[in-house]
């Protein structure tokens, strides 16, 4: 008995999805860096970009859920106003999404 390999178009779609998610995570990181230090919780740009990345990752992040978990963690830290911890969580998401 052999295990069927995924068709190339599925592998290409997964790689494209990870690449798109990686660009969203990078955009969220840049927005977080640009946010005012004392007003991270109220920064609408960071919240919008991170919400978009979170919604996309929840569907299928292509990493077995590692990127989605890191993005959810970053979201929780952002909601608590903990910019440094959100930044670290986004770094973990980027590492999970990086090409092998």
Tab-separated table of N, CA and C in Angstrom:
chain	number	residue	atom	x	y	z
A	1	UNK	N	0.842	-1.168	0.000
A	1	UNK	CA	0.000	0.000	0.000
A	1	UNK	C	0.895	1.241	0.000
A	2	UNK	N	0.573	2.185	-0.848
A	2	UNK	CA	1.353	3.423	-0.911
A	2	UNK	C	0.468	4.605	-0.539
A	3	UNK	N	1.112	5.618	-0.086
A	3	UNK	CA	0.388	6.834	0.251
A	3	UNK	C	0.443	7.758	-0.957
A	4	UNK	N	-0.713	8.206	-1.369
A	4	UNK	CA	-0.772	9.085	-2.536
A	4	UNK	C	-0.181	10.440	-2.185
A	5	UNK	N	0.628	10.932	-3.076
A	5	UNK	CA	1.200	12.251	-2.873
A	5	UNK	C	0.202	13.315	-3.303
A	6	UNK	N	0.329	14.472	-2.684
A	6	UNK	CA	-0.555	15.583	-3.048
A	6	UNK	C	-0.225	16.040	-4.466
A	7	UNK	N	-1.251	16.368	-5.236
A	7	UNK	CA	-0.982	16.844	-6.592
A	7	UNK	C	-0.208	18.158	-6.564
A	8	UNK	N	0.602	18.412	-7.589
A	8	UNK	CA	1.425	19.631	-7.603
A	8	UNK	C	0.623	20.913	-7.419
A	9	UNK	N	-0.579	20.978	-7.972
A	9	UNK	CA	-1.359	22.214	-7.840
A	9	UNK	C	-1.743	22.477	-6.381
A	10	UNK	N	-1.937	21.407	-5.603
A	10	UNK	CA	-2.240	21.567	-4.183
A	10	UNK	C	-1.016	22.075	-3.430
A	11	UNK	N	0.150	21.534	-3.772
A	11	UNK	CA	1.380	21.989	-3.135
A	11	UNK	C	1.664	23.446	-3.479
A	12	UNK	N	1.429	23.824	-4.732
A	12	UNK	CA	1.625	25.219	-5.138
A	12	UNK	C	0.669	26.140	-4.408
A	13	UNK	N	-0.574	25.721	-4.252
A	13	UNK	CA	-1.564	26.547	-3.562
A	13	UNK	C	-1.183	26.726	-2.090
A	14	UNK	N	-0.690	25.664	-1.463
A	14	UNK	CA	-0.276	25.754	-0.060
A	14	UNK	C	0.911	26.697	0.089
A	15	UNK	N	1.856	26.623	-0.838
A	15	UNK	CA	3.017	27.509	-0.782
A	15	UNK	C	2.597	28.961	-0.992
A	16	UNK	N	1.675	29.183	-1.911
A	16	UNK	CA	1.182	30.540	-2.145
A	16	UNK	C	0.428	31.068	-0.932
A	17	UNK	N	-0.319	30.207	-0.276
A	17	UNK	CA	-1.060	30.623	0.917
A	17	UNK	C	-0.097	31.000	2.045
A	18	UNK	N	0.946	30.167	2.253
A	18	UNK	CA	1.944	30.487	3.276
A	18	UNK	C	2.665	31.792	2.953
A	19	UNK	N	2.970	32.000	1.678
A	19	UNK	CA	3.636	33.240	1.272
A	19	UNK	C	2.747	34.453	1.527
A	20	UNK	N	1.459	34.331	1.231
A	20	UNK	CA	0.520	35.429	1.484
A	20	UNK	C	0.391	35.690	2.984
A	21	UNK	N	0.313	34.629	3.766
A	21	UNK	CA	0.233	34.791	5.219
A	21	UNK	C	1.506	35.416	5.777
A	22	UNK	N	2.644	35.025	5.231
A	22	UNK	CA	3.909	35.596	5.683
A	22	UNK	C	3.948	37.100	5.407
A	23	UNK	N	3.437	37.509	4.249
A	23	UNK	CA	3.413	38.952	3.957
A	23	UNK	C	2.454	39.678	4.897
A	24	UNK	N	1.343	39.031	5.279
A	24	UNK	CA	0.419	39.639	6.247
A	24	UNK	C	1.064	39.764	7.623
A	25	UNK	N	1.807	38.743	8.022
A	25	UNK	CA	2.490	38.785	9.316
A	25	UNK	C	3.545	39.880	9.301
A	26	UNK	N	4.267	40.009	8.195
A	26	UNK	CA	5.266	41.071	8.095
A	26	UNK	C	4.610	42.450	8.123
A	27	UNK	N	3.465	42.588	7.477
A	27	UNK	CA	2.738	43.867	7.505
A	27	UNK	C	2.266	44.185	8.921
A	28	UNK	N	1.788	43.169	9.640
A	28	UNK	CA	1.348	43.378	11.022
A	28	UNK	C	2.532	43.759	11.905
A	29	UNK	N	3.678	43.153	11.665
A	29	UNK	CA	4.875	43.488	12.434
A	29	UNK	C	5.284	44.936	12.183
A	30	UNK	N	5.259	45.344	10.911
A	30	UNK	CA	5.609	46.729	10.575
A	30	UNK	C	4.621	47.714	11.188
A	31	UNK	N	3.337	47.373	11.170
A	31	UNK	CA	2.330	48.249	11.771
A	31	UNK	C	2.522	48.331	13.280
A	32	UNK	N	2.909	47.225	13.893
A	32	UNK	CA	3.152	47.212	15.338
A	32	UNK	C	4.361	48.077	15.691
A	33	UNK	N	5.393	47.999	14.873
A	33	UNK	CA	6.587	48.807	15.116
A	33	UNK	C	6.273	50.294	14.957
A	34	UNK	N	5.401	50.626	14.001
A	34	UNK	CA	5.058	52.026	13.744
A	34	UNK	C	4.059	52.595	14.751
A	35	UNK	N	3.412	51.736	15.521
A	35	UNK	CA	2.396	52.201	16.481
A	35	UNK	C	3.041	52.998	17.606
A	36	UNK	N	2.262	53.898	18.143
A	36	UNK	CA	2.746	54.687	19.293
A	36	UNK	C	2.925	53.761	20.490
A	37	UNK	N	4.038	53.863	21.202
A	37	UNK	CA	4.332	52.932	22.293
A	37	UNK	C	3.236	52.824	23.356
A	38	UNK	N	2.618	53.925	23.722
A	38	UNK	CA	1.621	53.875	24.782
A	38	UNK	C	0.228	53.538	24.315
A	39	UNK	N	0.005	53.495	23.007
A	39	UNK	CA	-1.352	53.309	22.486
A	39	UNK	C	-1.462	52.096	21.573
A	40	UNK	N	-0.725	51.049	21.870
A	40	UNK	CA	-0.753	49.855	21.021
A	40	UNK	C	-2.142	49.244	20.985
A	41	UNK	N	-2.803	49.231	22.112
A	41	UNK	CA	-4.124	48.614	22.201
A	41	UNK	C	-5.137	49.338	21.317
A	42	UNK	N	-5.004	50.644	21.183
A	42	UNK	CA	-5.968	51.438	20.420
A	42	UNK	C	-5.572	51.631	18.967
A	43	UNK	N	-4.424	51.122	18.542
A	43	UNK	CA	-3.951	51.340	17.183
A	43	UNK	C	-4.782	50.526	16.195
A	44	UNK	N	-5.593	51.219	15.400
A	44	UNK	CA	-6.511	50.547	14.479
A	44	UNK	C	-5.791	49.878	13.320
A	45	UNK	N	-4.692	50.468	12.845
A	45	UNK	CA	-3.973	49.890	11.705
A	45	UNK	C	-3.402	48.519	12.061
A	46	UNK	N	-2.768	48.424	13.211
A	46	UNK	CA	-2.203	47.141	13.634
A	46	UNK	C	-3.308	46.117	13.849
A	47	UNK	N	-4.366	46.523	14.502
A	47	UNK	CA	-5.478	45.593	14.758
A	47	UNK	C	-6.097	45.099	13.459
A	48	UNK	N	-6.242	45.979	12.488
A	48	UNK	CA	-6.847	45.588	11.209
A	48	UNK	C	-5.973	44.572	10.469
A	49	UNK	N	-4.686	44.857	10.375
A	49	UNK	CA	-3.778	43.955	9.660
A	49	UNK	C	-3.682	42.617	10.377
A	50	UNK	N	-3.609	42.651	11.699
A	50	UNK	CA	-3.503	41.417	12.468
A	50	UNK	C	-4.798	40.613	12.405
A	51	UNK	N	-5.938	41.283	12.393
A	51	UNK	CA	-7.219	40.582	12.269
A	51	UNK	C	-7.323	39.885	10.920
A	52	UNK	N	-6.835	40.532	9.890
A	52	UNK	CA	-6.865	39.928	8.551
A	52	UNK	C	-5.972	38.692	8.504
A	53	UNK	N	-4.785	38.794	9.076
A	53	UNK	CA	-3.877	37.645	9.123
A	53	UNK	C	-4.475	36.518	9.952
A	54	UNK	N	-5.099	36.879	11.055
A	54	UNK	CA	-5.699	35.861	11.930
A	54	UNK	C	-6.832	35.131	11.216
A	55	UNK	N	-7.689	35.858	10.538
A	55	UNK	CA	-8.803	35.235	9.822
A	55	UNK	C	-8.302	34.310	8.720
A	56	UNK	N	-7.279	34.717	8.024
A	56	UNK	CA	-6.720	33.889	6.957
A	56	UNK	C	-6.053	32.647	7.531
A	57	UNK	N	-5.324	32.796	8.614
A	57	UNK	CA	-4.610	31.662	9.211
A	57	UNK	C	-5.560	30.654	9.822
A	58	UNK	N	-6.680	31.113	10.336
A	58	UNK	CA	-7.626	30.201	10.975
A	58	UNK	C	-8.197	29.192	9.982
A	59	UNK	N	-8.331	29.604	8.741
A	59	UNK	CA	-8.907	28.701	7.739
A	59	UNK	C	-7.968	27.532	7.454
A	60	UNK	N	-6.716	27.837	7.160
A	60	UNK	CA	-5.702	26.808	6.945
A	60	UNK	C	-4.373	27.518	6.765
A	61	UNK	N	-3.502	27.406	7.752
A	61	UNK	CA	-2.246	28.148	7.670
A	61	UNK	C	-1.142	27.394	6.948
A	62	UNK	N	-1.353	26.117	6.663
A	62	UNK	CA	-0.356	25.333	5.956
A	62	UNK	C	0.824	24.914	6.819
A	63	UNK	N	0.741	25.144	8.118
A	63	UNK	CA	1.843	24.787	9.020
A	63	UNK	C	1.370	23.878	10.150
A	64	UNK	N	0.229	23.292	10.002
A	64	UNK	CA	-0.293	22.437	11.060
A	64	UNK	C	-0.824	23.210	12.249
A	65	UNK	N	-1.155	24.462	12.044
A	65	UNK	CA	-1.728	25.269	13.106
A	65	UNK	C	-0.733	26.103	13.894
A	66	UNK	N	0.571	25.929	13.635
A	66	UNK	CA	1.582	26.675	14.398
A	66	UNK	C	1.486	28.177	14.149
A	67	UNK	N	1.344	28.564	12.889
A	67	UNK	CA	1.259	29.997	12.564
A	67	UNK	C	-0.030	30.592	13.122
A	68	UNK	N	-1.130	29.864	12.999
A	68	UNK	CA	-2.408	30.365	13.518
A	68	UNK	C	-2.337	30.568	15.027
A	69	UNK	N	-1.696	29.645	15.730
A	69	UNK	CA	-1.569	29.778	17.184
A	69	UNK	C	-0.717	30.992	17.548
A	70	UNK	N	0.355	31.214	16.818
A	70	UNK	CA	1.216	32.370	17.095
A	70	UNK	C	0.487	33.674	16.802
A	71	UNK	N	-0.312	33.700	15.735
A	71	UNK	CA	-1.068	34.909	15.398
A	71	UNK	C	-2.148	35.162	16.450
A	72	UNK	N	-2.816	34.106	16.913
A	72	UNK	CA	-3.798	34.271	17.994
A	72	UNK	C	-3.130	34.808	19.261
A	73	UNK	N	-1.938	34.317	19.545
A	73	UNK	CA	-1.202	34.796	20.715
A	73	UNK	C	-0.837	36.267	20.559
A	74	UNK	N	-0.397	36.642	19.368
A	74	UNK	CA	-0.076	38.054	19.109
A	74	UNK	C	-1.317	38.916	19.271
A	75	UNK	N	-2.451	38.419	18.819
A	75	UNK	CA	-3.713	39.150	18.955
A	75	UNK	C	-4.046	39.376	20.428
A	76	UNK	N	-3.879	38.341	21.237
A	76	UNK	CA	-4.171	38.458	22.670
A	76	UNK	C	-3.233	39.463	23.338
A	77	UNK	N	-1.962	39.426	22.960
A	77	UNK	CA	-1.011	40.382	23.526
A	77	UNK	C	-1.330	41.803	23.080
A	78	UNK	N	-1.742	41.955	21.835
A	78	UNK	CA	-2.115	43.274	21.337
A	78	UNK	C	-3.316	43.810	22.108
A	79	UNK	N	-4.298	42.947	22.358
A	79	UNK	CA	-5.483	43.358	23.109
A	79	UNK	C	-5.133	43.762	24.540
A	80	UNK	N	-4.076	43.170	25.080
A	80	UNK	CA	-3.649	43.503	26.430
A	80	UNK	C	-2.681	44.685	26.452
A	81	UNK	N	-2.311	45.172	25.266
A	81	UNK	CA	-1.395	46.307	25.193
A	81	UNK	C	0.064	45.927	25.382
A	82	UNK	N	0.392	44.671	25.203
A	82	UNK	CA	1.758	44.181	25.397
A	82	UNK	C	2.459	44.082	24.043
A	83	UNK	N	3.024	45.198	23.608
A	83	UNK	CA	3.615	45.288	22.273
A	83	UNK	C	4.797	44.343	22.094
A	84	UNK	N	5.653	44.235	23.090
A	84	UNK	CA	6.843	43.390	22.950
A	84	UNK	C	6.466	41.927	22.787
A	85	UNK	N	5.504	41.479	23.576
A	85	UNK	CA	5.076	40.084	23.489
A	85	UNK	C	4.354	39.814	22.168
A	86	UNK	N	3.583	40.779	21.693
A	86	UNK	CA	2.921	40.632	20.385
A	86	UNK	C	3.968	40.540	19.289
A	87	UNK	N	5.007	41.347	19.386
A	87	UNK	CA	6.085	41.320	18.409
A	87	UNK	C	6.761	39.948	18.391
A	88	UNK	N	7.038	39.394	19.575
A	88	UNK	CA	7.666	38.071	19.652
A	88	UNK	C	6.763	36.982	19.074
A	89	UNK	N	5.466	37.071	19.338
A	89	UNK	CA	4.532	36.085	18.795
A	89	UNK	C	4.483	36.176	17.270
A	90	UNK	N	4.503	37.393	16.734
A	90	UNK	CA	4.528	37.560	15.278
A	90	UNK	C	5.824	37.016	14.694
A	91	UNK	N	6.905	37.142	15.432
A	91	UNK	CA	8.178	36.575	14.988
A	91	UNK	C	8.079	35.054	14.895
A	92	UNK	N	7.411	34.438	15.857
A	92	UNK	CA	7.206	32.985	15.827
A	92	UNK	C	6.335	32.573	14.644
A	93	UNK	N	5.308	33.378	14.355
A	93	UNK	CA	4.448	33.087	13.201
A	93	UNK	C	5.253	33.180	11.916
A	94	UNK	N	6.101	34.194	11.821
A	94	UNK	CA	6.950	34.333	10.632
A	94	UNK	C	7.891	33.155	10.466
A	95	UNK	N	8.444	32.684	11.582
A	95	UNK	CA	9.332	31.515	11.521
A	95	UNK	C	8.577	30.274	11.060
A	96	UNK	N	7.340	30.111	11.526
A	96	UNK	CA	6.556	28.941	11.121
A	96	UNK	C	6.187	28.998	9.641
A	97	UNK	N	6.008	30.190	9.114
A	97	UNK	CA	5.599	30.346	7.717
A	97	UNK	C	6.763	30.432	6.742
A	98	UNK	N	7.981	30.616	7.236
A	98	UNK	CA	9.137	30.769	6.366
A	98	UNK	C	9.325	29.529	5.513
A	99	UNK	N	9.775	29.736	4.283
A	99	UNK	CA	10.008	28.581	3.416
A	99	UNK	C	11.066	27.657	4.015
A	100	UNK	N	10.882	26.397	3.783
A	100	UNK	CA	11.779	25.393	4.365
A	100	UNK	C	13.113	25.549	3.767
